[in-house]
Tab-separated table of C-alpha atoms in Angstrom:
chain	number	residue	atom	x	y	z
S	1	MET	CA	72.897	-50.255	-45.114
S	2	ALA	CA	72.160	-47.124	-47.073
S	3	ASP	CA	68.756	-48.505	-47.964
S	4	GLY	CA	68.129	-49.171	-44.269
S	5	TRP	CA	69.026	-45.604	-43.409
S	6	LYS	CA	66.863	-44.294	-46.193
S	7	ILE	CA	63.875	-46.283	-44.941
S	8	LYS	CA	64.510	-45.036	-41.398
S	9	MET	CA	64.793	-41.415	-42.673
S	10	ASP	CA	61.518	-41.784	-44.568
S	11	ARG	CA	59.856	-43.140	-41.432
S	12	LEU	CA	61.349	-40.275	-39.396
S	13	ALA	CA	60.020	-37.735	-41.914
S	14	SER	CA	56.620	-39.434	-41.793
S	15	VAL	CA	56.608	-39.424	-37.983
S	16	GLU	CA	57.682	-35.764	-37.915
S	17	LEU	CA	54.828	-34.922	-40.282
S	18	GLN	CA	52.383	-36.834	-38.109
S	19	ILE	CA	53.754	-35.029	-35.021
S	20	ARG	CA	53.398	-31.637	-36.731
S	21	VAL	CA	49.778	-32.441	-37.759
S	22	ALA	CA	49.025	-33.697	-34.243
S	23	LYS	CA	50.642	-30.571	-32.759
S	24	GLU	CA	48.528	-28.313	-35.024
S	25	LYS	CA	45.382	-30.223	-33.977
S	26	ALA	CA	46.439	-29.944	-30.322
S	27	ASP	CA	47.027	-26.192	-30.738
S	28	LYS	CA	43.588	-25.757	-32.345
S	29	LEU	CA	41.968	-27.816	-29.595
S	30	SER	CA	43.875	-25.829	-26.955
S	31	GLN	CA	42.717	-22.565	-28.523
S	32	LEU	CA	39.127	-23.864	-28.667
S	33	ASN	CA	39.437	-25.021	-25.059
S	34	ASP	CA	40.651	-21.536	-24.016
S	35	GLU	CA	37.729	-19.908	-25.863
S	36	LEU	CA	35.255	-22.274	-24.216
S	37	ARG	CA	36.800	-21.602	-20.786
S	38	ALA	CA	36.471	-17.841	-21.392
S	39	GLN	CA	32.826	-18.268	-22.433
S	40	LEU	CA	32.181	-20.434	-19.376
S	41	SER	CA	33.774	-17.842	-17.087
S	42	SER	CA	31.710	-15.109	-18.697
S	43	ALA	CA	28.535	-17.192	-18.319
S	44	LEU	CA	29.352	-17.859	-14.653
S	45	VAL	CA	29.924	-14.165	-13.986
S	46	GLU	CA	26.667	-13.324	-15.776
S	47	ARG	CA	24.846	-16.028	-13.823
S	48	GLY	CA	26.208	-14.600	-10.574
S	49	ALA	CA	25.098	-11.113	-11.557
S	50	LEU	CA	21.639	-12.399	-12.486
S	51	GLY	CA	21.449	-14.261	-9.169
S	52	SER	CA	22.342	-11.085	-7.275
S	53	GLU	CA	19.837	-9.091	-9.313
S	54	CYS	CA	17.183	-11.735	-8.663
S	55	GLU	CA	17.844	-11.557	-4.911
S	56	ALA	CA	17.624	-7.760	-4.995
S	57	ILE	CA	14.324	-7.932	-6.877
S	58	LYS	CA	12.975	-10.480	-4.381
S	59	ALA	CA	13.952	-8.182	-1.498
S	60	ARG	CA	12.259	-5.204	-3.182
S	61	LEU	CA	9.188	-7.320	-3.854
S	62	CYS	CA	8.982	-8.339	-0.197
S	63	THR	CA	9.387	-4.727	0.897
S	64	THR	CA	6.831	-3.511	-1.637
S	65	SER	CA	4.406	-6.252	-0.659
S	66	THR	CA	4.777	-5.377	3.019
S	67	ASP	CA	4.323	-1.675	2.254
S	68	ALA	CA	1.215	-2.427	0.205
S	69	GLU	CA	-0.245	-4.559	2.987
S	70	GLU	CA	0.422	-1.776	5.497
S	71	MET	CA	-1.213	0.771	3.192
S	72	VAL	CA	-4.277	-1.437	2.740
S	73	ALA	CA	-4.516	-1.909	6.508
S	74	GLN	CA	-4.225	1.861	7.061
S	75	TYR	CA	-6.814	2.611	4.359
S	76	THR	CA	-9.137	0.047	5.909
S	77	THR	CA	-8.703	1.674	9.315
S	78	ASP	CA	-9.285	5.124	7.801
S	79	VAL	CA	-12.427	3.941	6.007
S	80	GLU	CA	-13.778	2.386	9.207
S	81	ALA	CA	-13.060	5.596	11.117
S	82	ALA	CA	-14.720	7.667	8.382
S	83	GLU	CA	-17.769	5.396	8.423
S	84	ALA	CA	-18.039	5.697	12.210
S	85	SER	CA	-17.682	9.472	11.982
S	86	LEU	CA	-20.301	9.595	9.248
S	87	LYS	CA	-22.712	7.555	11.368
S	88	THR	CA	-22.342	9.907	14.335
S	89	THR	CA	-22.688	12.934	12.056
S	90	VAL	CA	-25.869	11.502	10.537
S	91	ASP	CA	-27.194	10.851	14.051
S	92	TYR	CA	-26.378	14.447	15.006
S	93	VAL	CA	-28.104	15.874	11.912
S	94	ARG	CA	-31.144	13.686	12.581
S	95	ARG	CA	-31.332	14.990	16.145
S	96	VAL	CA	-30.968	18.606	14.989
S	97	SER	CA	-33.803	18.056	12.542
S	98	ARG	CA	-35.993	16.553	15.281
S	99	ARG	CA	-35.267	19.488	17.613
S	100	GLU	CA	-36.066	21.988	14.867
S	101	THR	CA	-39.328	20.187	14.158
S	102	LEU	CA	-40.229	20.289	17.865
S	103	GLU	CA	-39.369	23.999	17.962
S	104	GLU	CA	-41.658	24.650	14.978
S	105	ILE	CA	-44.484	22.809	16.730
S	106	HIS	CA	-43.749	24.767	19.927
S	107	ALA	CA	-43.806	28.022	17.957
S	108	ARG	CA	-47.369	27.175	16.866
S	109	GLY	CA	-48.468	27.160	20.476
S	110	PHE	CA	-47.956	23.614	21.702
S	111	ASP	CA	-46.004	23.105	24.939
S	112	LEU	CA	-43.164	20.765	24.018
S	113	SER	CA	-40.545	22.283	26.338
S	114	SER	CA	-39.543	18.987	27.917
S	115	GLU	CA	-39.329	17.258	24.543
S	116	ILE	CA	-37.271	20.144	23.157
S	117	GLU	CA	-34.909	20.084	26.141
S	118	GLU	CA	-34.498	16.317	25.760
S	119	ALA	CA	-33.886	16.740	22.018
S	120	LYS	CA	-31.291	19.449	22.749
S	121	ARG	CA	-29.557	17.191	25.284
S	122	LEU	CA	-29.450	14.303	22.807
S	123	GLU	CA	-28.286	16.691	20.092
S	124	VAL	CA	-25.399	17.888	22.275
S	125	GLU	CA	-24.404	14.287	23.004
S	126	ALA	CA	-24.546	13.433	19.310
S	127	LYS	CA	-22.515	16.548	18.473
S	128	LYS	CA	-19.845	15.537	21.004
S	129	LEU	CA	-19.654	12.108	19.407
S	130	SER	CA	-19.496	13.430	15.863
S	131	ASP	CA	-17.077	16.295	16.558
S	132	PRO	CA	-15.369	15.992	19.974
S	133	GLU	CA	-13.128	19.007	19.247
S	134	ASP	CA	-16.127	21.371	18.885
S	135	GLU	CA	-17.800	20.831	22.279
S	136	GLU	CA	-17.728	24.511	23.295
S	137	GLY	CA	-18.955	25.824	19.951
S	138	SER	CA	-21.956	23.516	19.893
S	139	LYS	CA	-23.207	24.602	23.335
S	140	GLY	CA	-23.133	28.275	22.452
S	141	SER	CA	-24.877	27.882	19.116
S	142	GLU	CA	-27.726	25.822	20.545
S	143	GLU	CA	-28.520	28.331	23.266
S	144	SER	CA	-28.696	31.150	20.762
S	145	GLU	CA	-31.271	29.293	18.646
S	146	SER	CA	-34.114	29.484	21.192
S	147	PRO	CA	-37.436	30.862	19.891
S	148	ASP	CA	-37.536	34.000	22.039
S	149	GLY	CA	-33.822	34.793	21.502
S	150	ALA	CA	-33.075	34.880	25.245
S	151	GLY	CA	-32.375	31.223	25.791
S	152	ASN	CA	-35.845	30.724	27.266
S	153	TRP	CA	-37.946	27.909	25.843
S	154	SER	CA	-41.042	28.355	27.978
S	155	GLY	CA	-42.491	31.179	25.900
S	156	SER	CA	-45.476	33.286	27.050
S	157	GLY	CA	-48.493	31.780	28.738
S	158	GLU	CA	-50.574	32.537	25.672
S	159	ASP	CA	-48.342	30.454	23.403
S	160	GLN	CA	-48.745	27.404	25.590
S	161	ALA	CA	-52.255	26.330	24.703
């Protein structure tokens, strides 16, 4: 019977050793599992933060894109307005040049009063188109530019050959 108990005690010691080894392995695996869970939680938090940051960047991109499109549209409108203004200014300068040429011819004795008056009228219209805010100033300056200084374009009878 003593041999039976000895065999059973040896088996019990062997089982206890196996249980202790298994428990140590289980503890190590539990610790590893806890570390992996912590890393997973950290990765999930980081992923959430990156997702939020990505959404914020997308929103800023949309806003920036919209702002850029609005700026391009405004610049296009401004360029078109500047081109139109430039065209009317060029037309005005061309008409002023024509009137001055007619005045020079008139000063040499040719009667071009009707042509000069028509050129002045067209010049005033062109000035109004090119600078609508300066309507009063343009009328006064044109009258003061007449050859005899009195606003009279007919000149003397001798000048009109």
